[in-house]
Structure formats: structure tokens, C-alpha cells
mmCIF file of C-alpha atoms in Angstrom:
data_model
loop_
_atom_site.group_PDB
_atom_site.id
_atom_site.type_symbol
_atom_site.label_atom_id
_atom_site.label_comp_id
_atom_site.label_asym_id
_atom_site.label_seq_id
_atom_site.Cartn_x
_atom_site.Cartn_y
_atom_site.Cartn_z
ATOM 1 C CA MET I 746 69.806 89.622 110.107
ATOM 2 C CA LYS I 747 69.931 90.978 106.552
ATOM 3 C CA GLU I 748 73.027 89.959 104.623
ATOM 4 C CA GLN I 749 75.385 92.851 103.982
ATOM 5 C CA ILE I 750 75.504 93.806 100.324
ATOM 6 C CA ASN I 751 78.899 94.369 98.714
ATOM 7 C CA VAL I 752 79.511 96.226 95.470
ATOM 8 C CA GLY I 753 82.397 95.275 93.200
ATOM 9 C CA ILE I 754 83.967 96.485 89.973
ATOM 10 C CA VAL I 755 83.632 93.946 87.172
ATOM 11 C CA GLY I 756 85.957 95.796 84.809
ATOM 12 C CA VAL I 757 86.636 98.865 82.726
ATOM 13 C CA GLY I 758 86.814 100.030 79.127
ATOM 14 C CA VAL I 759 88.565 102.982 77.508
ATOM 15 C CA TYR I 760 88.435 104.719 74.143
ATOM 16 C CA LEU I 761 91.119 107.183 73.021
ATOM 17 C CA PRO I 762 91.111 109.025 69.675
ATOM 18 C CA SER I 763 93.929 108.548 67.165
ATOM 19 C CA ALA I 764 94.873 112.250 67.009
ATOM 20 C CA THR I 765 97.227 113.814 69.567
ATOM 21 C CA MET I 766 98.693 117.202 70.441
ATOM 22 C CA SER I 767 102.310 117.372 71.628
ATOM 23 C CA ALA I 768 103.897 119.655 74.196
ATOM 24 C CA LYS I 769 105.581 121.455 71.316
ATOM 25 C CA GLU I 770 102.245 122.086 69.637
ATOM 26 C CA ILE I 771 100.750 123.353 72.895
ATOM 27 C CA SER I 772 103.693 125.725 73.233
ATOM 28 C CA GLN I 773 103.120 126.978 69.715
ATOM 29 C CA ALA I 774 99.401 127.495 70.438
ATOM 30 C CA THR I 775 100.360 129.811 73.324
ATOM 31 C CA ASN I 776 102.472 131.838 70.865
ATOM 32 C CA GLY I 777 105.571 130.790 72.782
ATOM 33 C CA VAL I 778 104.426 132.188 76.120
ATOM 34 C CA TRP I 779 104.839 128.647 77.443
ATOM 35 C CA SER I 780 107.942 126.876 76.162
ATOM 36 C CA GLU I 781 107.840 123.207 75.198
ATOM 37 C CA GLN I 782 110.080 122.411 78.173
ATOM 38 C CA ALA I 783 107.788 124.270 80.583
ATOM 39 C CA VAL I 784 104.717 122.489 79.210
ATOM 40 C CA ILE I 785 106.422 119.159 79.901
ATOM 41 C CA GLU I 786 108.155 119.932 83.191
ATOM 42 C CA LYS I 787 105.678 122.293 84.870
ATOM 43 C CA LEU I 788 102.300 121.449 83.362
ATOM 44 C CA GLY I 789 103.254 117.782 83.058
ATOM 45 C CA ILE I 790 102.021 117.281 79.500
ATOM 46 C CA VAL I 791 104.084 115.269 77.035
ATOM 47 C CA LYS I 792 101.056 114.827 74.789
ATOM 48 C CA LYS I 793 97.290 114.741 74.988
ATOM 49 C CA TYR I 794 94.464 113.459 72.793
ATOM 50 C CA LEU I 795 92.380 115.393 70.291
ATOM 51 C CA PRO I 796 88.974 114.244 69.056
ATOM 52 C CA ASN I 797 88.547 113.104 65.490
ATOM 53 C CA VAL I 798 85.609 114.311 63.386
ATOM 54 C CA ASP I 799 83.295 111.539 64.635
ATOM 55 C CA ASP I 800 84.505 111.575 68.254
ATOM 56 C CA GLY I 801 81.538 113.200 69.967
ATOM 57 C CA THR I 802 81.119 112.679 73.693
ATOM 58 C CA GLN I 803 78.168 110.347 73.181
ATOM 59 C CA GLU I 804 79.942 108.236 70.594
ATOM 60 C CA MET I 805 83.204 108.058 72.575
ATOM 61 C CA GLY I 806 81.184 106.941 75.600
ATOM 62 C CA ALA I 807 79.547 104.241 73.491
ATOM 63 C CA ARG I 808 82.903 103.050 72.135
ATOM 64 C CA ALA I 809 84.313 102.830 75.662
ATOM 65 C CA ALA I 810 81.195 100.963 76.792
ATOM 66 C CA LEU I 811 81.609 98.435 73.966
ATOM 67 C CA ASN I 812 85.260 97.992 74.958
ATOM 68 C CA CYS I 813 84.180 97.418 78.562
ATOM 69 C CA LEU I 814 81.691 94.754 77.495
ATOM 70 C CA GLU I 815 84.395 93.065 75.429
ATOM 71 C CA ASN I 816 86.848 93.136 78.336
ATOM 72 C CA THR I 817 84.401 91.898 80.976
ATOM 73 C CA LYS I 818 82.285 89.525 78.831
ATOM 74 C CA VAL I 819 79.203 91.018 80.501
ATOM 75 C CA ASN I 820 76.010 90.459 78.517
ATOM 76 C CA PRO I 821 74.532 93.895 77.703
ATOM 77 C CA LEU I 822 71.084 92.440 78.402
ATOM 78 C CA ASP I 823 72.180 91.993 82.042
ATOM 79 C CA ILE I 824 72.799 95.724 82.530
ATOM 80 C CA ASP I 825 70.014 97.256 84.618
ATOM 81 C CA VAL I 826 71.068 100.910 84.653
ATOM 82 C CA ILE I 827 73.370 103.149 82.616
ATOM 83 C CA LEU I 828 74.695 106.195 84.437
ATOM 84 C CA CYS I 829 76.211 108.414 81.769
ATOM 85 C CA ILE I 830 79.066 110.637 82.926
ATOM 86 C CA GLY I 831 79.688 112.185 79.522
ATOM 87 C CA GLU I 832 80.072 115.936 79.304
ATOM 88 C CA GLU I 833 77.204 118.267 78.410
ATOM 89 C CA TRP I 834 79.243 119.295 75.347
ATOM 90 C CA LYS I 835 77.659 116.727 73.038
ATOM 91 C CA GLU I 836 77.534 116.092 69.313
ATOM 92 C CA PHE I 837 76.792 119.466 67.712
ATOM 93 C CA PRO I 838 74.781 120.974 66.133
ATOM 94 C CA GLU I 839 72.248 118.182 65.817
ATOM 95 C CA PHE I 840 72.037 116.659 69.282
ATOM 96 C CA PRO I 841 72.783 119.094 72.167
ATOM 97 C CA LEU I 842 69.649 118.244 74.181
ATOM 98 C CA THR I 843 69.559 114.489 73.682
ATOM 99 C CA THR I 844 70.090 111.990 76.515
ATOM 100 C CA SER I 845 73.507 110.401 76.179
ATOM 101 C CA ALA I 846 72.690 107.393 78.369
ATOM 102 C CA CYS I 847 69.855 106.440 76.017
ATOM 103 C CA TYR I 848 72.099 106.766 72.973
ATOM 104 C CA ILE I 849 74.688 104.488 74.588
ATOM 105 C CA GLN I 850 71.967 102.051 75.664
ATOM 106 C CA ASP I 851 70.941 101.626 72.037
ATOM 107 C CA ARG I 852 74.529 101.444 70.713
ATOM 108 C CA ILE I 853 75.493 98.614 73.052
ATOM 109 C CA GLY I 854 72.195 96.698 72.959
ATOM 110 C CA ALA I 855 71.353 97.123 76.640
ATOM 111 C CA LYS I 856 67.637 96.719 75.961
ATOM 112 C CA ASN I 857 66.716 95.894 79.551
ATOM 113 C CA ALA I 858 68.407 98.939 81.069
ATOM 114 C CA TRP I 859 67.207 102.423 81.798
ATOM 115 C CA GLY I 860 69.581 105.361 81.662
ATOM 116 C CA ILE I 861 70.163 108.816 83.058
ATOM 117 C CA ASP I 862 72.806 111.497 82.507
ATOM 118 C CA LEU I 863 74.779 112.728 85.524
ATOM 119 C CA GLN I 864 77.121 115.690 85.640
ATOM 120 C CA ASN I 865 79.627 116.827 88.249
ATOM 121 C CA ARG I 866 82.327 118.055 85.861
ATOM 122 C CA CYS I 867 85.639 116.219 86.315
ATOM 123 C CA CYS I 868 84.307 114.697 89.534
ATOM 124 C CA THR I 869 81.480 112.829 87.795
ATOM 125 C CA CYS I 870 82.976 109.336 87.680
ATOM 126 C CA VAL I 871 83.766 109.161 91.387
ATOM 127 C CA SER I 872 80.395 110.709 92.261
ATOM 128 C CA ALA I 873 78.553 108.310 89.940
ATOM 129 C CA MET I 874 80.298 105.333 91.533
ATOM 130 C CA LYS I 875 78.942 106.348 94.934
ATOM 131 C CA ILE I 876 75.473 106.838 93.443
ATOM 132 C CA ALA I 877 75.678 103.443 91.733
ATOM 133 C CA ALA I 878 76.787 101.692 94.910
ATOM 134 C CA ASP I 879 73.952 103.275 96.884
ATOM 135 C CA MET I 880 71.445 102.245 94.196
ATOM 136 C CA LEU I 881 72.720 98.676 94.159
ATOM 137 C CA ARG I 882 72.402 98.424 97.925
ATOM 138 C CA ALA I 883 68.967 100.059 98.097
ATOM 139 C CA ASP I 884 67.065 98.595 95.137
ATOM 140 C CA GLU I 885 66.500 94.835 94.952
ATOM 141 C CA SER I 886 65.731 95.028 91.229
ATOM 142 C CA ILE I 887 69.126 96.513 90.315
ATOM 143 C CA ASN I 888 72.104 94.162 90.089
ATOM 144 C CA THR I 889 74.419 95.597 87.413
ATOM 145 C CA ILE I 890 75.189 99.231 86.582
ATOM 146 C CA MET I 891 77.371 100.589 83.818
ATOM 147 C CA ILE I 892 78.955 104.025 84.259
ATOM 148 C CA CYS I 893 80.243 105.490 81.009
ATOM 149 C CA GLY I 894 80.748 108.631 78.968
ATOM 150 C CA GLY I 895 82.963 110.779 76.789
ATOM 151 C CA TYR I 896 84.904 114.003 77.250
ATOM 152 C CA ARG I 897 86.302 116.692 74.922
ATOM 153 C CA ASN I 898 86.145 120.021 76.764
ATOM 154 C CA GLY I 899 89.532 120.878 75.305
ATOM 155 C CA ASP I 900 87.574 122.184 72.318
ATOM 156 C CA PHE I 901 86.844 125.325 74.332
ATOM 157 C CA VAL I 902 90.395 126.173 75.402
ATOM 158 C CA ASP I 903 91.923 129.458 74.239
ATOM 159 C CA TYR I 904 95.679 128.880 74.521
ATOM 160 C CA THR I 905 96.348 132.624 74.351
ATOM 161 C CA ASP I 906 94.392 133.232 77.591
ATOM 162 C CA LYS I 907 97.041 133.551 80.296
ATOM 163 C CA TYR I 908 94.634 132.406 83.008
ATOM 164 C CA MET I 909 93.836 129.140 81.236
ATOM 165 C CA SER I 910 97.160 127.322 81.670
ATOM 166 C CA MET I 911 95.514 125.084 84.270
ATOM 167 C CA MET I 912 93.331 123.755 81.437
ATOM 168 C CA TYR I 913 95.893 123.370 78.652
ATOM 169 C CA ASN I 914 95.914 119.686 79.615
ATOM 170 C CA LEU I 915 92.271 119.085 78.641
ATOM 171 C CA SER I 916 92.229 115.974 76.483
ATOM 172 C CA ALA I 917 89.633 113.747 74.794
ATOM 173 C CA GLY I 918 88.408 110.198 75.234
ATOM 174 C CA GLY I 919 85.799 107.903 76.719
ATOM 175 C CA GLY I 920 85.589 105.510 79.634
ATOM 176 C CA ALA I 921 83.296 102.877 81.094
ATOM 177 C CA ILE I 922 83.182 100.887 84.304
ATOM 178 C CA ILE I 923 80.718 98.205 85.442
ATOM 179 C CA LEU I 924 79.653 97.741 89.074
ATOM 180 C CA LYS I 925 77.810 94.655 90.257
ATOM 181 C CA LYS I 926 75.925 93.759 93.429
ATOM 182 C CA ASN I 927 77.549 91.055 95.597
ATOM 183 C CA TYR I 928 80.352 90.599 93.095
ATOM 184 C CA GLY I 929 82.654 89.572 95.916
ATOM 185 C CA LYS I 930 85.842 91.195 94.630
ATOM 186 C CA ASN I 931 87.232 94.591 93.627
ATOM 187 C CA LEU I 932 85.012 96.038 96.330
ATOM 188 C CA LEU I 933 84.062 99.694 96.677
ATOM 189 C CA LEU I 934 84.454 100.210 100.428
ATOM 190 C CA GLY I 935 84.118 103.955 100.997
ATOM 191 C CA SER I 936 83.243 107.252 99.333
ATOM 192 C CA LYS I 937 83.284 110.922 100.279
ATOM 193 C CA ILE I 938 82.263 114.022 98.315
ATOM 194 C CA ILE I 939 82.591 117.702 99.298
ATOM 195 C CA SER I 940 81.368 120.698 97.297
ATOM 196 C CA ASP I 941 81.841 124.454 97.697
ATOM 197 C CA GLY I 942 79.050 126.395 96.023
ATOM 198 C CA SER I 943 80.822 129.722 96.478
ATOM 199 C CA LEU I 944 82.924 128.709 93.452
ATOM 200 C CA ALA I 945 79.974 127.655 91.285
ATOM 201 C CA ARG I 946 80.393 130.448 88.728
ATOM 202 C CA THR I 947 84.096 131.167 88.886
ATOM 203 C CA ALA I 948 84.788 129.101 85.741
ATOM 204 C CA GLY I 949 82.818 127.960 82.725
ATOM 205 C CA VAL I 950 82.051 128.636 79.072
ATOM 206 C CA GLU I 951 81.161 132.282 78.496
ATOM 207 C CA ILE I 952 79.285 132.147 75.186
ATOM 208 C CA GLY I 953 76.445 129.857 74.147
ATOM 209 C CA GLY I 954 74.059 129.864 77.104
ATOM 210 C CA THR I 955 70.845 131.792 77.665
ATOM 211 C CA VAL I 956 72.611 134.828 79.162
ATOM 212 C CA HIS I 957 75.205 135.202 76.397
ATOM 213 C CA PRO I 958 73.817 133.283 73.404
ATOM 214 C CA PHE I 959 75.561 132.872 70.091
ATOM 215 C CA ASN I 960 74.980 135.640 67.572
ATOM 216 C CA HIS I 961 76.481 136.761 64.258
ATOM 217 C CA GLU I 962 79.125 138.804 66.088
ATOM 218 C CA ASN I 963 80.515 136.124 68.422
ATOM 219 C CA VAL I 964 79.955 132.864 66.555
ATOM 220 C CA ASP I 965 83.504 132.786 65.135
ATOM 221 C CA TRP I 966 85.230 132.969 68.529
ATOM 222 C CA GLY I 967 82.505 131.910 70.970
ATOM 223 C CA TYR I 968 83.590 128.279 70.944
ATOM 224 C CA LYS I 969 86.918 129.187 72.555
ATOM 225 C CA THR I 970 85.462 130.863 75.643
ATOM 226 C CA LEU I 971 86.148 128.439 78.467
ATOM 227 C CA ARG I 972 87.172 131.050 81.021
ATOM 228 C CA LEU I 973 88.011 131.733 84.624
ATOM 229 C CA PHE I 974 85.334 134.323 85.304
ATOM 230 C CA GLU I 975 86.780 135.295 88.675
ATOM 231 C CA PRO I 976 90.408 134.124 88.593
ATOM 232 C CA VAL I 977 91.516 135.937 91.755
ATOM 233 C CA LYS I 978 88.580 134.716 93.830
ATOM 234 C CA MET I 979 88.977 131.200 92.489
ATOM 235 C CA LYS I 980 92.718 131.048 93.140
ATOM 236 C CA GLU I 981 92.452 132.478 96.654
ATOM 237 C CA ARG I 982 89.583 130.198 97.650
ATOM 238 C CA LEU I 983 91.217 127.091 96.189
ATOM 239 C CA ASN I 984 94.483 127.900 97.953
ATOM 240 C CA GLU I 985 92.504 127.993 101.186
ATOM 241 C CA VAL I 986 90.284 124.930 100.894
ATOM 242 C CA SER I 987 91.283 122.670 98.001
ATOM 243 C CA MET I 988 93.927 120.425 99.530
ATOM 244 C CA PRO I 989 92.250 120.235 102.979
ATOM 245 C CA ASN I 990 88.983 119.195 101.298
ATOM 246 C CA TRP I 991 90.759 116.629 99.161
ATOM 247 C CA TYR I 992 92.544 115.083 102.138
ATOM 248 C CA LYS I 993 89.310 115.024 104.137
ATOM 249 C CA CYS I 994 87.665 113.094 101.309
ATOM 250 C CA ILE I 995 90.567 110.659 101.280
ATOM 251 C CA ASP I 996 90.660 110.196 105.059
ATOM 252 C CA ASP I 997 86.881 109.900 105.454
ATOM 253 C CA SER I 998 86.542 107.334 102.665
ATOM 254 C CA LEU I 999 89.426 105.351 104.144
ATOM 255 C CA ALA I 1000 87.775 105.496 107.579
ATOM 256 C CA GLN I 1001 84.554 104.089 106.120
ATOM 257 C CA ALA I 1002 86.631 101.162 104.884
ATOM 258 C CA GLY I 1003 88.371 100.740 108.253
ATOM 259 C CA LEU I 1004 91.664 101.824 106.704
ATOM 260 C CA THR I 1005 94.212 104.639 106.976
ATOM 261 C CA ARG I 1006 96.605 106.380 104.590
ATOM 262 C CA LYS I 1007 99.306 103.789 105.238
ATOM 263 C CA ASP I 1008 97.061 101.164 103.626
ATOM 264 C CA ILE I 1009 96.915 102.935 100.249
ATOM 265 C CA GLY I 1010 98.684 100.873 97.605
ATOM 266 C CA TYR I 1011 97.730 102.795 94.470
ATOM 267 C CA LEU I 1012 96.676 106.396 93.959
ATOM 268 C CA ASP I 1013 94.186 106.610 91.105
ATOM 269 C CA VAL I 1014 94.440 110.334 90.474
ATOM 270 C CA LEU I 1015 93.413 112.760 87.752
ATOM 271 C CA HIS I 1016 96.063 114.618 85.785
ATOM 272 C CA MET I 1017 97.301 117.845 87.384
ATOM 273 C CA LYS I 1018 100.451 119.927 87.151
ATOM 274 C CA ARG I 1019 103.589 118.003 88.055
ATOM 275 C CA SER I 1020 104.358 119.832 91.306
ATOM 276 C CA GLY I 1021 100.844 119.273 92.635
ATOM 277 C CA HIS I 1022 100.988 115.590 91.777
ATOM 278 C CA ASN I 1023 104.351 115.133 93.498
ATOM 279 C CA SER I 1024 103.192 117.107 96.532
ATOM 280 C CA MET I 1025 100.162 114.849 96.950
ATOM 281 C CA LEU I 1026 102.299 111.719 96.738
ATOM 282 C CA ALA I 1027 104.603 113.109 99.420
ATOM 283 C CA GLU I 1028 101.705 114.048 101.708
ATOM 284 C CA LEU I 1029 100.229 110.557 101.411
ATOM 285 C CA GLY I 1030 103.590 108.831 101.839
ATOM 286 C CA LEU I 1031 103.464 107.228 98.402
ATOM 287 C CA SER I 1032 106.136 106.651 95.777
ATOM 288 C CA PRO I 1033 105.833 107.390 92.026
ATOM 289 C CA GLU I 1034 105.635 103.626 91.488
ATOM 290 C CA GLN I 1035 102.309 103.619 93.345
ATOM 291 C CA THR I 1036 100.462 105.655 90.725
ATOM 292 C CA VAL I 1037 100.465 106.507 87.028
ATOM 293 C CA TYR I 1038 101.150 110.117 86.116
ATOM 294 C CA LEU I 1039 99.036 110.802 83.042
ATOM 295 C CA GLU I 1040 101.629 112.942 81.238
ATOM 296 C CA GLU I 1041 101.150 110.894 78.048
ATOM 297 C CA TYR I 1042 97.380 111.371 78.107
ATOM 298 C CA GLY I 1043 96.587 114.774 79.563
ATOM 299 C CA HIS I 1044 93.413 115.346 81.558
ATOM 300 C CA VAL I 1045 90.516 113.400 80.066
ATOM 301 C CA GLY I 1046 88.161 114.973 82.595
ATOM 302 C CA GLN I 1047 86.123 112.477 84.596
ATOM 303 C CA ILE I 1048 87.554 109.632 82.496
ATOM 304 C CA ASP I 1049 90.959 109.943 84.225
ATOM 305 C CA GLN I 1050 89.990 107.610 87.073
ATOM 306 C CA ILE I 1051 88.923 104.827 84.703
ATOM 307 C CA LEU I 1052 92.029 105.331 82.577
ATOM 308 C CA SER I 1053 94.358 105.334 85.590
ATOM 309 C CA LEU I 1054 92.796 102.148 86.968
ATOM 310 C CA LYS I 1055 93.219 100.446 83.596
ATOM 311 C CA LEU I 1056 96.867 101.523 83.361
ATOM 312 C CA GLY I 1057 97.546 100.536 86.967
ATOM 313 C CA ILE I 1058 96.268 97.027 86.324
ATOM 314 C CA GLU I 1059 98.184 96.686 83.046
ATOM 315 C CA GLN I 1060 101.428 97.876 84.652
ATOM 316 C CA GLY I 1061 101.104 95.509 87.613
ATOM 317 C CA LYS I 1062 100.627 98.322 90.131
ATOM 318 C CA VAL I 1063 97.115 97.161 91.012
ATOM 319 C CA VAL I 1064 97.071 93.511 92.015
ATOM 320 C CA ASP I 1065 95.114 91.252 94.354
ATOM 321 C CA GLY I 1066 94.785 93.002 97.709
ATOM 322 C CA THR I 1067 95.850 96.475 96.533
ATOM 323 C CA VAL I 1068 93.955 99.313 98.219
ATOM 324 C CA VAL I 1069 93.132 101.819 95.497
ATOM 325 C CA CYS I 1070 92.370 105.401 96.462
ATOM 326 C CA MET I 1071 90.529 107.040 93.566
ATOM 327 C CA ILE I 1072 90.342 110.831 93.725
ATOM 328 C CA ALA I 1073 88.898 113.613 91.596
ATOM 329 C CA ALA I 1074 87.952 117.274 91.613
ATOM 330 C CA GLY I 1075 85.706 119.326 89.349
ATOM 331 C CA ILE I 1076 85.023 122.992 88.813
ATOM 332 C CA GLY I 1077 81.972 124.122 90.697
ATOM 333 C CA TYR I 1078 83.812 123.194 93.001
ATOM 334 C CA VAL I 1079 83.760 119.526 94.022
ATOM 335 C CA TRP I 1080 86.291 117.152 95.608
ATOM 336 C CA SER I 1081 85.853 113.401 96.041
ATOM 337 C CA ALA I 1082 87.486 110.089 96.874
ATOM 338 C CA ASN I 1083 86.615 106.404 96.591
ATOM 339 C CA VAL I 1084 88.411 103.508 98.266
ATOM 340 C CA ILE I 1085 88.528 100.130 96.535
ATOM 341 C CA ARG I 1086 90.182 96.906 97.629
ATOM 342 C CA TRP I 1087 91.213 95.158 94.451
ATOM 343 C CA GLY I 1088 90.902 91.416 94.058
ATOM 344 C CA THR I 1089 89.497 89.050 96.635
ATOM 345 C CA GLY I 1090 91.364 90.411 99.652
ATOM 346 C CA LYS I 1091 89.528 90.768 102.955
ATOM 347 C CA ASP I 1092 86.524 93.095 102.935
#
């Protein structure tokens, strides 16, 4: 009988820029439509991160990857695959069509690896972890995979657009996580992903693609055109399916692990408005001490899960035996969940 292959997390790395934007500054950017108090209490943003001049998504991903290597002491020559989860908004104007995974491979000295870019919006990290686990189990030649990337979609936010308040939290940073075959601890035990293609074009950047390219008339404002193209349709559909899909992902991934909601010890969750965060904790029967609310960081896209895991470990909320439920959602629309048993607890 073939030995069952387990997949474990070796460690994580994070990069955050030095510049930040406060709730007061967000309020000012909305021309006072949102007060500082409302930004903090309703949107749940005390501050978020802004990219510096040299903080492109590729470079932030590389810096997070280097931090991950430093934290884990993994030899970059032992990395077999790099799955880059960095956003498609890359260093501009020179490098929009370059492969980020290859750039990071060179920056970190992973000469024996091959790389590929993956994209699932803010769901990419959780999705990439499932892909990595499946690759590790299926391919005998692959033993170590690094998932990494950078995020700075906040560049596109128009704070005067009343429909965009759900994206005022968009932050900047990079993250990296290493998965290893038969690591024996920090095991990824279950994953579930659901997508709803009817929402594929309800949100996105309006200017800069082949349909609405940049020209001399729109170049000055085209970079602030992250929009809800169909806000009513999007809101109505999300109200109908979003939370049920999220809870199905959670329950199905737990079932794969032979667990239930009562086993969750830490909720590794992306940043969302405060009421939604609290509602999810209540539904899952969790306390605020069993998660980290990212009000001091904002929403670093698909990096949130790596950041939350790092903070959970540092704050003693993720310890040996803790069942971590890692969840994400991305416009398009996609929902996902991973279940991890931290440490060397039973698998």
C-alpha cells in the first residue's frame, strides 16, 4: 500500500512598506463623506499601508520571499517550484508583461526551481495552497514549493466614488509561504473553492485594457478607475450567495479533515468591514481572541492569510495543535477555505 503523502507549512515571510495611510487621511480623501470615526468603526481601518516608490508587486513578493527564507532557513536551491500570487498590476511602465515568478526566482537564488504566475484576485493564496498541495502529492519530483507575491491594488481606488467604500481598505505588501512534502507538521488537511462566473465582470479596472485603452484624454485619471461596473447586480447576488458559499467552503474543508466547526481554534481571515467580521465569528462560535482583526493593516489582498497566520503565531493564538481555518474571497467571484492543523498534533 502506497504511503499517504502529507503536506506541511514550513513557514512564512511578510514584507510591509514603511508608508501608511490613517483613517483620518482616508476620511479626507473621501472629502469628508466618510468621517474618521466611521472609517475606524464601520470600515474597520485604523491604518493601512502605502507602497513606496520601489515597492512594485514583483519586488515586494521577492522581499517577502527573502524574509521567508530567513525565517525558515530553507536553502533556495531546495525550492522546486515558485507559485507567484502577486497581482497583475506589476512594475510599470517597464515590466507589465513579465513573469513575476521568474523575477522572484532570480532575486532569491532559487536556480533549481521553475515558476508560474497564478491569479485568483484576493483568493489567490488559498487557491495556490491547494494547487501546491495537489502538485506535491502527484509529482514525485516536487518536494518543496514556495508561494509568494506582492499586492498594491489600492493604487486604483477613487475615494470619491461612493460605491468603492468596500475597497477603501486596499493596502500594500508582500507575503510568502513554503509548503513541503511529508513535512510531518503544520499539515494542510482540507481545501474547498467555489466560484460564481455570473459576477466575473461586475468589478474591475475600467481603463487600460484592450476595450478601453489609455489615450491622451484619459491618461490623467485612468489609473483611478477600479470600479463596480454593476453595483446593484453585484450587491444583490452577493447578498444571496456570499455567506452560504463561504460557510460551505469552511464546512467542506473541515469535513475533508475529519473535523467540524467546533474544532476551529484560529480563524485566519482577510480584512473586511467590522460588522461582517464580527458576524462571521458569531456564526462560527469563535471569540475575538481566536483571530486577528487586521484593522492596523487594511486588506493586503491575497497576502492577508499569510499575514494573519504570522500574527497569530506571534501573538500565541496559533500553537501546537491549533486548527487553523484560513478563508478568502476574491472578485470574480471566488470563495475558499483551507484547514491546517498547526504543530505536530494528530493528522
